[in-house]
Tab-separated table of C-alpha atoms and ligand atoms in Angstrom:
chain	number	residue	atom	x	y	z
A	1	MET	CA	93.630	105.196	113.285
A	2	LEU	CA	96.685	104.185	111.243
A	3	ARG	CA	99.726	106.414	111.454
A	4	THR	CA	103.119	105.953	109.861
A	5	HIS	CA	106.348	106.989	111.501
A	6	LYS	CA	109.262	107.133	109.086
A	7	ILE	CA	112.465	106.701	111.065
A	8	ALA	CA	115.988	106.860	109.652
A	9	LEU	CA	118.104	103.769	110.328
A	10	CYS	CA	121.801	103.492	111.126
A	11	PRO	CA	122.659	99.999	109.877
A	12	ASN	CA	126.243	98.765	110.146
A	13	LYS	CA	128.119	97.535	107.072
A	14	SER	CA	126.896	93.934	107.161
A	15	GLN	CA	123.334	94.974	108.008
A	16	GLU	CA	123.321	97.398	105.112
A	17	GLN	CA	124.387	94.621	102.789
A	18	LEU	CA	121.568	92.443	104.097
A	19	LEU	CA	119.067	95.265	103.607
A	20	ARG	CA	120.201	95.616	100.005
A	21	GLN	CA	119.851	91.882	99.491
A	22	HIS	CA	116.308	91.928	100.830
A	23	VAL	CA	115.327	94.828	98.587
A	24	GLY	CA	116.848	92.905	95.686
A	25	TYR	CA	114.980	89.756	96.644
A	26	ALA	CA	111.646	91.598	96.798
A	27	ARG	CA	112.318	93.071	93.367
A	28	PHE	CA	113.311	89.685	91.955
A	29	ALA	CA	110.137	87.993	93.237
A	30	TYR	CA	107.931	90.835	92.034
A	31	ASN	CA	109.452	90.881	88.562
A	32	TRP	CA	109.309	87.112	88.236
A	33	ALA	CA	105.634	87.053	89.214
A	34	LEU	CA	104.788	89.932	86.884
A	35	ALA	CA	106.549	88.265	83.953
A	36	ARG	CA	104.714	85.019	84.658
A	37	HIS	CA	101.365	86.805	84.993
A	38	ILE	CA	101.822	88.523	81.619
A	39	GLU	CA	102.855	85.253	79.986
A	40	GLN	CA	99.833	83.406	81.372
A	41	ARG	CA	97.457	86.209	80.451
A	42	GLN	CA	98.548	85.960	76.846
A	43	GLN	CA	97.285	82.386	76.973
A	44	GLY	CA	94.009	83.534	78.441
A	45	VAL	CA	94.706	82.687	82.093
A	46	TRP	CA	94.513	85.347	84.806
A	47	GLU	CA	96.833	84.371	87.636
A	48	ASN	CA	96.465	86.389	90.818
A	49	GLY	CA	98.811	86.574	93.803
A	50	TYR	CA	97.388	83.453	95.396
A	51	VAL	CA	98.432	81.432	92.354
A	52	LEU	CA	101.675	83.276	91.711
A	53	ARG	CA	103.008	82.898	95.249
A	54	PRO	CA	102.995	79.074	95.409
A	55	ALA	CA	104.291	79.049	91.836
A	56	PHE	CA	107.212	81.220	92.895
A	57	ASN	CA	107.878	79.111	95.974
A	58	ALA	CA	107.990	75.985	93.811
A	59	VAL	CA	110.699	77.276	91.495
A	60	LYS	CA	112.509	79.387	94.095
A	61	PRO	CA	115.198	76.845	95.053
A	62	GLU	CA	116.110	76.543	91.412
A	63	ILE	CA	116.025	80.131	90.167
A	64	ALA	CA	117.035	81.883	93.393
A	65	PRO	CA	119.095	79.535	95.570
A	66	TRP	CA	120.726	82.574	97.161
A	67	SER	CA	117.385	83.559	98.736
A	68	ALA	CA	117.422	80.711	101.263
A	69	SER	CA	119.289	82.788	103.843
A	70	LEU	CA	116.940	85.787	103.448
A	71	SER	CA	113.565	86.531	104.989
A	72	GLN	CA	110.823	84.995	102.824
A	73	TYR	CA	108.415	87.746	103.907
A	74	ALA	CA	110.187	90.082	101.479
A	75	ALA	CA	109.149	87.935	98.500
A	76	LYS	CA	105.712	87.160	99.890
A	77	ASN	CA	104.826	90.806	100.456
A	78	ALA	CA	106.221	91.812	97.068
A	79	ILE	CA	103.969	89.304	95.287
A	80	LEU	CA	100.999	90.427	97.382
A	81	ASP	CA	101.771	94.018	96.349
A	82	LEU	CA	101.681	92.869	92.744
A	83	HIS	CA	98.401	91.095	93.470
A	84	LYS	CA	96.835	94.350	94.656
A	85	ALA	CA	98.229	96.279	91.704
A	86	LEU	CA	96.837	93.716	89.249
A	87	GLN	CA	93.499	93.794	91.051
A	88	ARG	CA	93.300	97.584	90.662
A	89	TRP	CA	94.300	97.387	87.015
A	90	GLY	CA	91.773	94.611	86.352
A	91	ALA	CA	88.992	96.653	87.951
A	92	TYR	CA	90.015	99.607	85.807
A	93	ARG	CA	89.904	97.515	82.622
A	94	ARG	CA	86.446	96.212	83.500
A	95	ALA	CA	85.225	99.750	84.175
A	96	VAL	CA	86.603	100.903	80.813
A	97	LYS	CA	84.786	98.092	79.051
A	98	ALA	CA	81.574	99.011	80.860
A	99	ASN	CA	82.094	102.617	79.714
A	100	ASN	CA	82.216	103.990	83.240
A	101	LYS	CA	85.010	106.456	82.464
A	102	PRO	CA	87.156	105.478	85.474
A	103	ARG	CA	90.256	107.264	86.682
A	104	ARG	CA	93.245	105.893	84.800
A	105	VAL	CA	95.197	103.074	86.452
A	106	GLY	CA	98.451	101.973	84.830
A	107	HIS	CA	99.508	98.390	84.326
A	108	PRO	CA	102.037	97.237	86.970
A	109	LYS	CA	105.588	97.896	85.816
A	110	PHE	CA	108.756	95.921	86.333
A	111	ARG	CA	110.853	97.208	89.229
A	112	ALA	CA	114.167	98.720	88.240
A	113	LYS	CA	117.406	97.922	90.024
A	114	HIS	CA	118.389	101.568	90.178
A	115	GLY	CA	114.932	103.052	90.654
A	116	ARG	CA	114.162	106.113	92.720
A	117	CYS	CA	113.082	104.282	95.808
A	118	GLN	CA	114.198	100.826	96.820
A	119	SER	CA	112.028	99.089	99.397
A	120	TYR	CA	110.691	95.855	100.837
A	121	GLN	CA	108.060	95.015	103.398
A	122	ALA	CA	109.724	93.278	106.331
A	123	ASP	CA	106.815	92.051	108.458
A	124	ASN	CA	104.523	89.048	108.286
A	125	GLY	CA	101.490	90.595	109.958
A	126	PRO	CA	101.156	92.330	113.357
A	127	GLY	CA	103.794	91.417	115.936
A	128	THR	CA	106.405	89.969	113.569
A	129	VAL	CA	108.587	93.061	113.700
A	130	THR	CA	109.267	94.527	117.114
A	131	VAL	CA	110.566	97.904	118.158
A	132	ASP	CA	112.422	98.424	121.398
A	133	ARG	CA	113.476	101.983	122.200
A	134	LYS	CA	115.911	102.865	119.393
A	135	LEU	CA	116.127	99.357	117.940
A	136	VAL	CA	113.991	97.688	115.322
A	137	VAL	CA	114.273	93.902	115.087
A	138	LEU	CA	113.956	92.843	111.447
A	139	PRO	CA	113.559	89.176	110.437
A	140	LYS	CA	116.875	87.578	109.402
A	141	ILE	CA	118.731	90.847	109.953
A	142	GLY	CA	118.380	91.417	113.671
A	143	ALA	CA	118.354	94.596	115.723
A	144	VAL	CA	119.050	97.664	113.599
A	145	LYS	CA	119.672	100.995	115.254
A	146	MET	CA	117.144	103.774	114.631
A	147	ARG	CA	117.808	107.511	114.784
A	148	GLU	CA	114.883	108.105	117.130
A	149	VAL	CA	112.311	106.182	119.156
A	150	LEU	CA	108.912	105.278	117.725
A	151	ARG	CA	106.684	108.178	118.672
A	152	PHE	CA	103.282	106.446	118.353
A	153	ASP	CA	101.867	103.918	120.811
A	154	GLY	CA	99.872	100.928	119.619
A	155	THR	CA	100.102	97.738	117.579
A	156	ILE	CA	102.636	97.709	114.752
A	157	ARG	CA	100.696	96.735	111.645
A	158	LYS	CA	103.314	96.940	108.932
A	159	VAL	CA	107.013	97.789	108.525
A	160	VAL	CA	108.452	98.863	105.195
A	161	VAL	CA	112.199	99.351	104.879
A	162	LYS	CA	113.327	101.726	102.164
A	163	PHE	CA	116.385	103.399	100.750
A	164	ASP	CA	115.803	106.833	99.246
A	165	GLY	CA	119.202	107.176	97.598
A	166	ARG	CA	120.761	108.701	100.689
A	167	ARG	CA	119.599	106.935	103.827
A	168	TRP	CA	117.758	103.842	104.984
A	169	PHE	CA	114.358	104.208	106.669
A	170	ALA	CA	111.897	102.067	108.545
A	171	CYS	CA	108.316	103.171	107.863
A	172	VAL	CA	106.420	101.813	110.840
A	173	VAL	CA	102.632	101.750	110.491
A	174	VAL	CA	100.970	101.832	113.895
A	175	GLU	CA	97.327	101.384	114.830
A	176	SER	CA	97.033	104.151	117.403
A	177	GLU	CA	94.481	106.076	119.410
A	178	PRO	CA	93.301	109.461	118.111
A	179	ALA	CA	95.416	112.398	119.283
A	180	PRO	CA	94.527	114.041	122.604
A	181	HIS	CA	92.396	117.123	122.080
A	182	ILE	CA	94.282	120.408	121.992
A	183	GLU	CA	92.161	123.492	122.647
A	184	PRO	CA	92.630	125.792	119.627
A	185	GLU	CA	94.061	129.221	120.302
A	186	VAL	CA	92.301	130.804	117.347
A	187	GLU	CA	88.826	129.985	116.062
A	188	ALA	CA	89.465	129.886	112.320
A	189	CYS	CA	91.826	130.795	109.512
A	190	GLY	CA	91.822	131.178	105.746
A	191	ILE	CA	94.867	129.975	103.827
A	192	ASP	CA	95.887	131.067	100.354
A	193	VAL	CA	98.697	129.068	98.761
A	194	GLY	CA	101.075	130.285	96.085
A	195	ILE	CA	104.556	129.997	94.664
A	196	THR	CA	106.342	133.110	95.917
A	197	THR	CA	105.005	132.721	99.430
A	198	LEU	CA	103.935	129.145	100.001
A	199	ALA	CA	101.010	130.177	102.197
A	200	SER	CA	99.395	133.370	103.429
A	201	VAL	CA	97.327	132.734	106.534
A	202	ALA	CA	94.621	135.111	107.767
A	203	TYR	CA	93.429	134.232	111.279
A	204	SER	CA	89.997	135.125	112.604
A	205	ASN	CA	91.559	137.189	115.424
A	206	GLY	CA	93.028	139.529	112.810
A	207	GLU	CA	96.548	138.114	112.906
A	208	ARG	CA	98.357	137.364	109.680
A	209	GLU	CA	101.206	135.040	108.886
A	210	THR	CA	103.222	134.311	105.780
A	211	ILE	CA	104.897	130.961	105.280
A	212	ALA	CA	107.936	131.216	103.037
A	213	ASN	CA	108.671	128.731	100.294
A	214	PRO	CA	112.027	127.004	100.884
A	215	LYS	CA	112.426	126.229	97.125
A	216	PRO	CA	115.014	123.475	97.662
A	217	LEU	CA	115.095	122.546	93.980
A	218	ALA	CA	115.946	126.056	92.874
A	219	GLY	CA	118.944	126.017	95.194
A	220	ALA	CA	120.191	122.662	93.912
A	221	LEU	CA	119.647	123.334	90.203
A	222	SER	CA	123.255	124.196	89.410
A	223	ASP	CA	124.521	121.048	91.160
A	224	LEU	CA	121.929	118.954	89.357
A	225	ARG	CA	122.859	120.414	86.012
A	226	ARG	CA	126.536	119.632	86.585
A	227	ILE	CA	125.747	115.988	87.373
A	228	ASP	CA	123.371	115.689	84.412
A	229	LYS	CA	126.062	117.027	82.082
A	230	ALA	CA	128.580	114.511	83.413
A	231	ILE	CA	126.061	111.703	82.873
A	232	ALA	CA	125.442	112.877	79.322
A	233	ARG	CA	129.199	112.987	78.626
A	234	SER	CA	129.603	109.494	80.025
A	235	LYS	CA	126.856	108.280	77.692
A	236	ASN	CA	128.690	109.826	74.759
A	237	VAL	CA	131.962	108.187	75.721
A	238	HIS	CA	130.747	104.712	76.626
A	239	GLY	CA	127.495	104.501	74.692
A	240	ILE	CA	124.071	104.376	76.335
A	241	ASN	CA	123.881	100.602	76.473
A	242	LYS	CA	127.243	100.052	78.067
A	243	THR	CA	127.290	100.212	81.850
A	244	SER	CA	129.999	102.301	83.355
A	245	ASN	CA	130.833	102.392	87.030
A	246	ARG	CA	131.463	106.085	86.850
A	247	ARG	CA	127.997	106.680	85.448
A	248	LEU	CA	126.444	104.489	88.147
A	249	ARG	CA	128.212	106.616	90.752
A	250	LEU	CA	126.824	109.725	89.098
A	251	TYR	CA	123.288	108.300	89.188
A	252	ALA	CA	123.757	107.566	92.893
A	253	LYS	CA	124.950	111.105	93.427
A	254	ARG	CA	121.913	112.487	91.636
A	255	ARG	CA	119.581	110.314	93.742
A	256	ARG	CA	121.258	111.586	96.920
A	257	LEU	CA	120.749	115.153	95.815
A	258	HIS	CA	117.068	114.563	95.043
A	259	ALA	CA	116.619	112.821	98.386
A	260	ARG	CA	118.066	115.857	100.126
A	261	ILE	CA	115.686	118.150	98.213
A	262	ARG	CA	112.716	115.996	99.255
A	263	ASP	CA	113.914	116.026	102.873
A	264	ILE	CA	114.083	119.812	103.014
A	265	ARG	CA	110.591	120.073	101.549
A	266	ALA	CA	109.131	117.435	103.894
A	267	ASP	CA	110.717	118.971	106.987
A	268	HIS	CA	109.302	122.383	106.172
A	269	ARG	CA	105.901	120.932	105.262
A	270	HIS	CA	105.563	119.002	108.502
A	271	LYS	CA	106.689	121.821	110.778
A	272	THR	CA	104.451	124.480	109.238
A	273	THR	CA	101.306	122.342	108.907
A	274	THR	CA	101.599	121.052	112.476
A	275	ALA	CA	101.892	124.591	113.813
A	276	ILE	CA	98.750	125.776	111.997
A	277	THR	CA	96.561	122.772	112.807
A	278	LYS	CA	97.468	122.855	116.490
A	279	ARG	CA	96.737	126.558	116.710
A	280	CYS	CA	93.519	126.799	114.704
A	281	GLY	CA	90.048	125.216	115.111
A	282	GLN	CA	88.801	125.618	111.538
A	283	LEU	CA	90.862	125.766	108.383
A	284	SER	CA	89.638	127.009	105.044
A	285	VAL	CA	91.663	126.454	101.887
A	286	GLU	CA	91.183	126.719	98.150
A	287	THR	CA	90.873	123.795	95.742
A	288	LEU	CA	93.871	123.754	93.449
A	289	ASN	CA	93.958	122.671	89.848
A	290	VAL	CA	97.641	121.795	89.846
A	291	ALA	CA	97.439	119.486	86.812
A	292	GLY	CA	96.042	122.388	84.814
A	293	MET	CA	98.695	124.754	86.129
A	294	MET	CA	101.503	122.339	85.347
A	295	ARG	CA	100.621	122.671	81.665
A	296	ASN	CA	102.136	126.132	81.779
A	297	LYS	CA	105.789	125.467	81.057
A	298	ARG	CA	107.003	128.742	82.477
A	299	VAL	CA	105.797	128.035	85.996
A	300	ALA	CA	105.801	124.220	86.025
A	301	ARG	CA	109.182	123.881	87.675
A	302	SER	CA	108.700	126.408	90.440
A	303	LEU	CA	105.223	125.008	90.950
A	304	ALA	CA	106.565	121.504	91.444
A	305	ASP	CA	109.266	122.890	93.721
A	306	ALA	CA	106.651	124.577	95.893
A	307	SER	CA	104.639	121.333	96.036
A	308	MET	CA	101.532	123.239	97.042
A	309	SER	CA	99.138	120.333	96.769
A	310	GLY	CA	101.450	118.161	98.855
A	311	TRP	CA	101.422	120.851	101.495
A	312	LEU	CA	97.609	121.054	101.432
A	313	THR	CA	97.254	117.257	101.600
A	314	THR	CA	99.467	117.127	104.695
A	315	LEU	CA	97.511	120.001	106.183
A	316	GLU	CA	94.263	118.096	105.638
A	317	HIS	CA	95.657	114.921	107.227
A	318	LYS	CA	96.817	116.822	110.259
A	319	ALA	CA	93.574	118.776	110.569
A	320	ASP	CA	91.762	115.436	110.571
A	321	PHE	CA	94.167	114.019	113.143
A	322	HIS	CA	93.679	116.941	115.531
A	323	GLY	CA	89.907	116.932	114.970
A	324	ARG	CA	89.848	120.308	113.194
A	325	ARG	CA	87.234	121.319	110.681
A	326	PHE	CA	88.741	121.466	107.194
A	327	ASN	CA	86.929	123.389	104.489
A	328	LYS	CA	87.877	123.162	100.843
A	329	ALA	CA	86.386	126.068	98.972
A	330	ASP	CA	84.495	125.535	95.760
A	331	ARG	CA	86.820	125.083	92.814
A	332	TRP	CA	85.384	128.108	91.015
A	333	LEU	CA	85.395	130.444	94.020
A	334	PRO	CA	87.105	133.626	92.799
A	335	SER	CA	89.057	134.077	96.027
A	336	SER	CA	91.671	136.339	94.437
A	337	LYS	CA	89.340	138.496	92.377
A	338	THR	CA	86.861	139.219	95.145
A	339	CYS	CA	87.156	142.224	97.438
A	340	SER	CA	87.290	140.925	100.987
A	341	GLU	CA	85.598	144.122	102.244
A	342	CYS	CA	82.595	144.652	99.949
A	343	GLY	CA	82.397	141.422	97.954
A	344	GLU	CA	82.847	143.063	94.566
A	345	VAL	CA	84.286	140.630	91.998
A	346	LYS	CA	86.823	141.927	89.486
A	347	ALA	CA	86.499	140.803	85.884
A	348	ALA	CA	90.238	140.350	85.518
A	349	LEU	CA	93.264	140.413	87.768
A	350	SER	CA	96.686	139.959	86.265
A	351	MET	CA	99.371	137.864	87.886
A	352	SER	CA	101.672	140.850	88.279
A	353	GLU	CA	99.222	142.801	90.449
A	354	ARG	CA	100.594	141.981	93.868
A	355	GLN	CA	98.336	144.539	95.547
A	356	TYR	CA	94.561	144.167	95.440
A	357	ARG	CA	92.736	147.468	94.867
A	358	CYS	CA	88.943	147.476	94.870
A	359	ASP	CA	87.303	149.741	92.280
A	360	GLU	CA	84.049	149.770	94.222
A	361	CYS	CA	85.006	150.631	97.821
A	362	GLY	CA	88.681	151.548	97.466
A	363	HIS	CA	89.851	148.774	99.776
A	364	THR	CA	93.519	147.856	99.290
A	365	ASP	CA	95.312	144.798	100.578
A	366	ASP	CA	98.075	142.377	99.689
A	367	ARG	CA	96.529	140.119	97.031
A	368	ASP	CA	97.383	136.862	98.840
A	369	PHE	CA	95.944	138.060	102.127
A	370	ASN	CA	92.859	139.393	100.368
A	371	ALA	CA	92.334	135.874	99.003
A	372	ALA	CA	93.048	134.324	102.416
A	373	GLN	CA	90.511	136.704	103.962
A	374	ASN	CA	87.901	135.510	101.438
A	375	LEU	CA	88.654	131.898	102.291
A	376	LEU	CA	88.301	132.723	105.977
A	377	ALA	CA	84.873	134.241	105.227
A	378	GLU	CA	83.842	130.841	103.845
A	379	VAL	CA	83.847	129.394	107.356
A	380	GLN	CA	83.303	132.637	109.268
A	381	PRO	CA	81.049	134.892	107.205
A	382	LYS	CA	81.298	138.545	108.137
A	383	ARG	CA	78.850	141.390	107.622
A	384	GLY	CA	77.637	141.567	104.052
A	385	GLY	CA	80.815	140.315	102.486
A	386	ASN	CA	79.243	137.146	101.234
A	387	ILE	CA	80.785	135.745	98.083
A	388	SER	CA	79.563	133.111	95.736
A	389	PRO	CA	81.213	131.183	92.922
A	390	ASP	CA	81.859	133.424	89.953
A	391	SER	CA	79.335	132.763	87.220
A	392	ASN	CA	81.559	134.468	84.638
A	393	SER	CA	84.500	132.120	84.984
A	394	SER	CA	83.559	129.160	82.847
A	395	PRO	CA	85.187	125.766	83.476
A	396	ALA	CA	87.301	126.327	80.383
A	397	VAL	CA	89.598	128.886	82.012
A	398	PRO	CA	90.417	127.548	85.477
A	399	THR	CA	94.084	127.395	84.609
A	400	LYS	CA	94.256	131.089	84.078
A	401	ARG	CA	92.468	131.963	87.254
A	402	LYS	CA	94.525	129.651	89.409
A	403	LEU	CA	97.729	130.930	87.902
A	404	GLN	CA	96.738	134.391	88.933
A	405	THR	CA	96.523	133.360	92.551
A	406	ALA	CA	100.070	132.121	92.438
B	501	ZN	ZN1	85.573	146.499	97.801
């Protein structure tokens, strides 16, 4: 089983400069190879990574003499990344031509110098990067201090070094044994996700838990707006095409802020999903239609801030890791509209109705927990309350229904 441990690095000044140079070198090689591939394709030749790499090595001393002191793995891995991206795009184009209606794959893009995430792959296969306690030994850079020790045992398969705008990280991919079995405390749970409360969990032993939404973006909006305004002013003063050091500093500031927002979200996501998967033997969740929900402009931002699907994806990974059963309910299951007591399905339920009230049996419950209870019943059916996908809700209105669960 492959697991990735992302560990923050504490490079010193000269190491940091070297890291930047390696990221730059990877970008340079990637962009050169992509430009060459496009040029050759226009003449009817498809050059893959195994052609592009020797071609790059041949001209390297001429076009990038500065790269001689850097690790060549950075360039090699970058061109191999491009190779894979071109392969995927080529397969997509063939599928389109064969009318297979494939999932869209974009053409590889040139890497930007000031992009969101700057990275390079440092290894040259297993064993070429070693980790010793809180040190990672990177080719041509040496031992760089890490903030914590590598938590997973096993062979190191890959090491990617990245800068997220705020800090440097080593993402260490380890081939490790499956996790030791932890006896679950509770048999099963149903989980309803939403925006106001990120998750409402109904356990099979009757316990209930709400997981709050940290909403890190909402808290940083005023700071972001201030920076964006300053950037806009700078563009007015200097012109868009003229670089200004002040504007570059502002971009860096904005990247740092976004990195912090992502960190808060990731920290919360990892802590909460680990707690649930360790505690519970079976997890039942709904299937979200986030793309459909994002079309609603009024909720798009808070929806993205909640990152519900990211939370569910992590939950699924962790459930798999701990050997838990993970049930994704049918996409059309009316988990919010169904009474968790008698199974009656409401024709309509508006978003503002926070309390579920059944017209049939008079059962009342918090709407999120009512939905969670229905999801729990998917894996642990209880007397009579068997629900089935709603035949009334046609595939044309999923957006509406999912918004109501929010
Ligand atoms: Zn009822």
